[in-house]
Amino acid sequence: MRGKFHCRGCGRALSGEVIVQSLKDPGVQTPDFIDQRPVCAEGSGFKSYEPLQRSHDPSNPAALEFVPQYWLNPADFEATGKVTSKRGRTNGCCGMDGCDGPNIECRECGTEIGTKQSDCWTPLIFVPDPDNTEFRKTAT
Ligand SMILES: [Zn+2]
Ligand SMILES: [Zn+2]
């Protein structure tokens, strides 16, 4: 499917057109997670039914434990998203590990639009927040 991610705060398109492949489709291979490498090319992405993170403690789920979730290239959100100023959300040793909740906000309205991982031990990935963003199909 093809579409654009929109901010629910202000309605603007956060990305250009992105081609999203569902990992429920048996013909689609789960991507490799390689440290510091984007999980997909710009303009493409995956819809996953497995979370990127899992907590060992069911009473304290990981920040990215929800499903379904989209796995995208952070470059597609560079122009419309900015790093949060909230302390504690941008932890990491040389980038952001994305383990503490959304760290990217809409430049237009400040809504928390998702989580970027960009550390040396994480893939380069952007996971939009399901409550604050909407994927609007542009074609089928
Ligand atoms: Zn917005
Ligand atoms: Zn690091």
PDB file of C-alpha atoms and ligand atoms in Angstrom:
ATOM      1  CA  MET A   1       0.000   0.000   0.000  1.00  0.00           C
ATOM      2  CA  ARG A   2       0.991   3.532  -0.720  1.00  0.00           C
ATOM      3  CA  GLY A   3       0.283   6.578   1.368  1.00  0.00           C
ATOM      4  CA  LYS A   4       1.463   9.450   3.478  1.00  0.00           C
ATOM      5  CA  PHE A   5       1.800   9.759   7.210  1.00  0.00           C
ATOM      6  CA  HIS A   6      -0.099  12.691   8.674  1.00  0.00           C
ATOM      7  CA  CYS A   7       0.077  14.469  12.012  1.00  0.00           C
ATOM      8  CA  ARG A   8      -3.169  14.187  13.975  1.00  0.00           C
ATOM      9  CA  GLY A   9      -2.341  17.446  15.748  1.00  0.00           C
ATOM     10  CA  CYS A  10      -2.336  19.714  12.710  1.00  0.00           C
ATOM     11  CA  GLY A  11      -3.273  17.347   9.895  1.00  0.00           C
ATOM     12  CA  ARG A  12      -0.237  18.094   7.757  1.00  0.00           C
ATOM     13  CA  ALA A  13       1.552  15.400   5.797  1.00  0.00           C
ATOM     14  CA  LEU A  14       4.686  14.369   7.662  1.00  0.00           C
ATOM     15  CA  SER A  15       6.164  12.319   4.841  1.00  0.00           C
ATOM     16  CA  GLY A  16       6.053  12.114   1.127  1.00  0.00           C
ATOM     17  CA  GLU A  17       4.462   9.087  -0.445  1.00  0.00           C
ATOM     18  CA  VAL A  18       5.723   5.912   1.222  1.00  0.00           C
ATOM     19  CA  ILE A  19       5.290   2.388  -0.094  1.00  0.00           C
ATOM     20  CA  VAL A  20       4.479   0.185   2.878  1.00  0.00           C
ATOM     21  CA  GLN A  21       4.738  -3.587   2.794  1.00  0.00           C
ATOM     22  CA  SER A  22       2.818  -5.635   5.345  1.00  0.00           C
ATOM     23  CA  LEU A  23       4.827  -8.272   7.169  1.00  0.00           C
ATOM     24  CA  LYS A  24       1.629 -10.330   7.298  1.00  0.00           C
ATOM     25  CA  ASP A  25       2.169 -10.911   3.593  1.00  0.00           C
ATOM     26  CA  PRO A  26       4.114 -14.187   3.322  1.00  0.00           C
ATOM     27  CA  GLY A  27       5.934 -12.834   0.293  1.00  0.00           C
ATOM     28  CA  VAL A  28       7.479 -10.019   2.308  1.00  0.00           C
ATOM     29  CA  GLN A  29      10.640 -10.742   4.201  1.00  0.00           C
ATOM     30  CA  THR A  30      11.236  -9.331   7.668  1.00  0.00           C
ATOM     31  CA  PRO A  31      14.072  -6.832   7.332  1.00  0.00           C
ATOM     32  CA  ASP A  32      17.469  -7.337   8.904  1.00  0.00           C
ATOM     33  CA  PHE A  33      18.268  -5.081  11.810  1.00  0.00           C
ATOM     34  CA  ILE A  34      21.823  -3.932  11.372  1.00  0.00           C
ATOM     35  CA  ASP A  35      23.323  -1.403  13.775  1.00  0.00           C
ATOM     36  CA  GLN A  36      23.265   2.128  12.366  1.00  0.00           C
ATOM     37  CA  ARG A  37      21.842   1.003   9.040  1.00  0.00           C
ATOM     38  CA  PRO A  38      18.393   2.092   7.892  1.00  0.00           C
ATOM     39  CA  VAL A  39      15.858  -0.709   8.103  1.00  0.00           C
ATOM     40  CA  CYS A  40      14.433   0.308   4.710  1.00  0.00           C
ATOM     41  CA  ALA A  41      15.145   2.708   1.885  1.00  0.00           C
ATOM     42  CA  GLU A  42      13.717   6.213   1.882  1.00  0.00           C
ATOM     43  CA  GLY A  43      10.166   6.221   0.595  1.00  0.00           C
ATOM     44  CA  SER A  44       9.484   2.678   1.771  1.00  0.00           C
ATOM     45  CA  GLY A  45       8.587   0.921   4.984  1.00  0.00           C
ATOM     46  CA  PHE A  46       6.986  -2.021   6.713  1.00  0.00           C
ATOM     47  CA  LYS A  47       3.871  -2.586   8.770  1.00  0.00           C
ATOM     48  CA  SER A  48       4.830  -5.034  11.475  1.00  0.00           C
ATOM     49  CA  TYR A  49       2.718  -7.133  13.788  1.00  0.00           C
ATOM     50  CA  GLU A  50       5.712  -7.886  15.982  1.00  0.00           C
ATOM     51  CA  PRO A  51       6.969  -5.082  18.219  1.00  0.00           C
ATOM     52  CA  LEU A  52      10.477  -3.706  17.903  1.00  0.00           C
ATOM     53  CA  GLN A  53      10.958  -3.922  21.651  1.00  0.00           C
ATOM     54  CA  ARG A  54       9.698  -6.319  24.273  1.00  0.00           C
ATOM     55  CA  SER A  55       9.918  -5.935  28.002  1.00  0.00           C
ATOM     56  CA  HIS A  56      10.602  -8.890  30.273  1.00  0.00           C
ATOM     57  CA  ASP A  57       8.245  -7.356  32.801  1.00  0.00           C
ATOM     58  CA  PRO A  58       4.589  -7.484  31.651  1.00  0.00           C
ATOM     59  CA  SER A  59       3.595  -4.764  34.133  1.00  0.00           C
ATOM     60  CA  ASN A  60       6.105  -2.374  32.593  1.00  0.00           C
ATOM     61  CA  PRO A  61       5.933  -2.722  28.794  1.00  0.00           C
ATOM     62  CA  ALA A  62       8.681  -1.313  26.572  1.00  0.00           C
ATOM     63  CA  ALA A  63       8.054   1.999  24.832  1.00  0.00           C
ATOM     64  CA  LEU A  64       7.853   0.365  21.399  1.00  0.00           C
ATOM     65  CA  GLU A  65       5.949  -2.744  22.420  1.00  0.00           C
ATOM     66  CA  PHE A  66       2.672  -1.831  20.675  1.00  0.00           C
ATOM     67  CA  VAL A  67       1.397  -3.483  17.468  1.00  0.00           C
ATOM     68  CA  PRO A  68       0.815  -3.017  14.686  1.00  0.00           C
ATOM     69  CA  GLN A  69       3.656  -0.592  14.137  1.00  0.00           C
ATOM     70  CA  TYR A  70       5.307   0.935  11.112  1.00  0.00           C
ATOM     71  CA  TRP A  71       9.043   0.659  10.509  1.00  0.00           C
ATOM     72  CA  LEU A  72      10.252   3.569   8.435  1.00  0.00           C
ATOM     73  CA  ASN A  73      13.335   5.464   7.330  1.00  0.00           C
ATOM     74  CA  PRO A  74      13.946   8.498   9.579  1.00  0.00           C
ATOM     75  CA  ALA A  75      15.059  10.511   6.548  1.00  0.00           C
ATOM     76  CA  ASP A  76      11.433  10.629   5.366  1.00  0.00           C
ATOM     77  CA  PHE A  77      10.530  12.609   8.506  1.00  0.00           C
ATOM     78  CA  GLU A  78      13.599  14.824   8.681  1.00  0.00           C
ATOM     79  CA  ALA A  79      11.944  17.882   7.147  1.00  0.00           C
ATOM     80  CA  THR A  80       8.766  17.723   9.235  1.00  0.00           C
ATOM     81  CA  GLY A  81       9.958  16.311  12.557  1.00  0.00           C
ATOM     82  CA  LYS A  82      12.240  17.774  15.165  1.00  0.00           C
ATOM     83  CA  VAL A  83      13.923  16.229  18.170  1.00  0.00           C
ATOM     84  CA  THR A  84      11.982  16.749  21.391  1.00  0.00           C
ATOM     85  CA  SER A  85      13.281  19.032  24.088  1.00  0.00           C
ATOM     86  CA  LYS A  86      11.846  16.731  26.760  1.00  0.00           C
ATOM     87  CA  ARG A  87      14.601  15.549  29.010  1.00  0.00           C
ATOM     88  CA  GLY A  88      14.970  11.823  29.329  1.00  0.00           C
ATOM     89  CA  ARG A  89      13.562  11.069  25.855  1.00  0.00           C
ATOM     90  CA  THR A  90      16.815  11.455  23.929  1.00  0.00           C
ATOM     91  CA  ASN A  91      19.061   9.061  25.812  1.00  0.00           C
ATOM     92  CA  GLY A  92      21.761   7.168  23.987  1.00  0.00           C
ATOM     93  CA  CYS A  93      25.518   7.056  23.871  1.00  0.00           C
ATOM     94  CA  CYS A  94      26.126   8.513  20.401  1.00  0.00           C
ATOM     95  CA  GLY A  95      22.611   8.827  19.000  1.00  0.00           C
ATOM     96  CA  MET A  96      19.132   8.239  20.386  1.00  0.00           C
ATOM     97  CA  ASP A  97      18.218   4.767  21.597  1.00  0.00           C
ATOM     98  CA  GLY A  98      14.464   5.458  21.496  1.00  0.00           C
ATOM     99  CA  CYS A  99      13.808   3.449  24.642  1.00  0.00           C
ATOM    100  CA  ASP A 100      12.096   6.178  26.634  1.00  0.00           C
ATOM    101  CA  GLY A 101       9.080   7.162  24.564  1.00  0.00           C
ATOM    102  CA  PRO A 102       8.526   9.414  21.560  1.00  0.00           C
ATOM    103  CA  ASN A 103      11.496  11.651  20.793  1.00  0.00           C
ATOM    104  CA  ILE A 104      10.384  13.326  17.558  1.00  0.00           C
ATOM    105  CA  GLU A 105       7.779  16.104  17.402  1.00  0.00           C
ATOM    106  CA  CYS A 106       5.893  17.734  14.556  1.00  0.00           C
ATOM    107  CA  ARG A 107       7.715  20.945  13.604  1.00  0.00           C
ATOM    108  CA  GLU A 108       4.380  22.595  12.926  1.00  0.00           C
ATOM    109  CA  CYS A 109       2.409  21.890  16.093  1.00  0.00           C
ATOM    110  CA  GLY A 110       4.705  20.079  18.530  1.00  0.00           C
ATOM    111  CA  THR A 111       2.669  16.846  18.625  1.00  0.00           C
ATOM    112  CA  GLU A 112       4.798  13.824  19.491  1.00  0.00           C
ATOM    113  CA  ILE A 113       4.811  11.970  16.197  1.00  0.00           C
ATOM    114  CA  GLY A 114       7.073   9.059  16.923  1.00  0.00           C
ATOM    115  CA  THR A 115      10.320   7.484  17.973  1.00  0.00           C
ATOM    116  CA  LYS A 116      13.638   7.485  16.191  1.00  0.00           C
ATOM    117  CA  GLN A 117      16.437   5.086  16.969  1.00  0.00           C
ATOM    118  CA  SER A 118      19.863   6.215  15.829  1.00  0.00           C
ATOM    119  CA  ASP A 119      22.347   4.821  18.289  1.00  0.00           C
ATOM    120  CA  CYS A 120      25.390   2.636  17.600  1.00  0.00           C
ATOM    121  CA  TRP A 121      23.589  -0.479  18.862  1.00  0.00           C
ATOM    122  CA  THR A 122      20.241   0.165  17.168  1.00  0.00           C
ATOM    123  CA  PRO A 123      19.130   0.155  13.561  1.00  0.00           C
ATOM    124  CA  LEU A 124      18.337   3.515  12.006  1.00  0.00           C
ATOM    125  CA  ILE A 125      14.560   3.507  12.173  1.00  0.00           C
ATOM    126  CA  PHE A 126      11.516   5.681  12.768  1.00  0.00           C
ATOM    127  CA  VAL A 127       8.359   4.286  14.375  1.00  0.00           C
ATOM    128  CA  PRO A 128       5.393   6.675  14.206  1.00  0.00           C
ATOM    129  CA  ASP A 129       3.197   7.068  17.258  1.00  0.00           C
ATOM    130  CA  PRO A 130      -0.124   5.313  16.495  1.00  0.00           C
ATOM    131  CA  ASP A 131      -2.209   7.759  18.545  1.00  0.00           C
ATOM    132  CA  ASN A 132      -0.751  10.914  17.061  1.00  0.00           C
ATOM    133  CA  THR A 133      -0.248   9.974  13.425  1.00  0.00           C
ATOM    134  CA  GLU A 134      -2.399   8.570  10.684  1.00  0.00           C
ATOM    135  CA  PHE A 135      -1.457   6.677   7.539  1.00  0.00           C
ATOM    136  CA  ARG A 136      -3.653   7.894   4.699  1.00  0.00           C
ATOM    137  CA  LYS A 137      -3.601   5.757   1.612  1.00  0.00           C
ATOM    138  CA  THR A 138      -3.039   7.590  -1.628  1.00  0.00           C
ATOM    139  CA  ALA A 139      -3.627   4.590  -3.896  1.00  0.00           C
ATOM    140  CA  THR A 140      -4.334   0.897  -3.635  1.00  0.00           C
TER     141      THR A 140
HETATM  142 ZN    ZN B   1       1.452  18.597  13.646  1.00  0.00          ZN
HETATM  143 ZN    ZN B   2      26.237   4.621  20.873  1.00  0.00          ZN
END
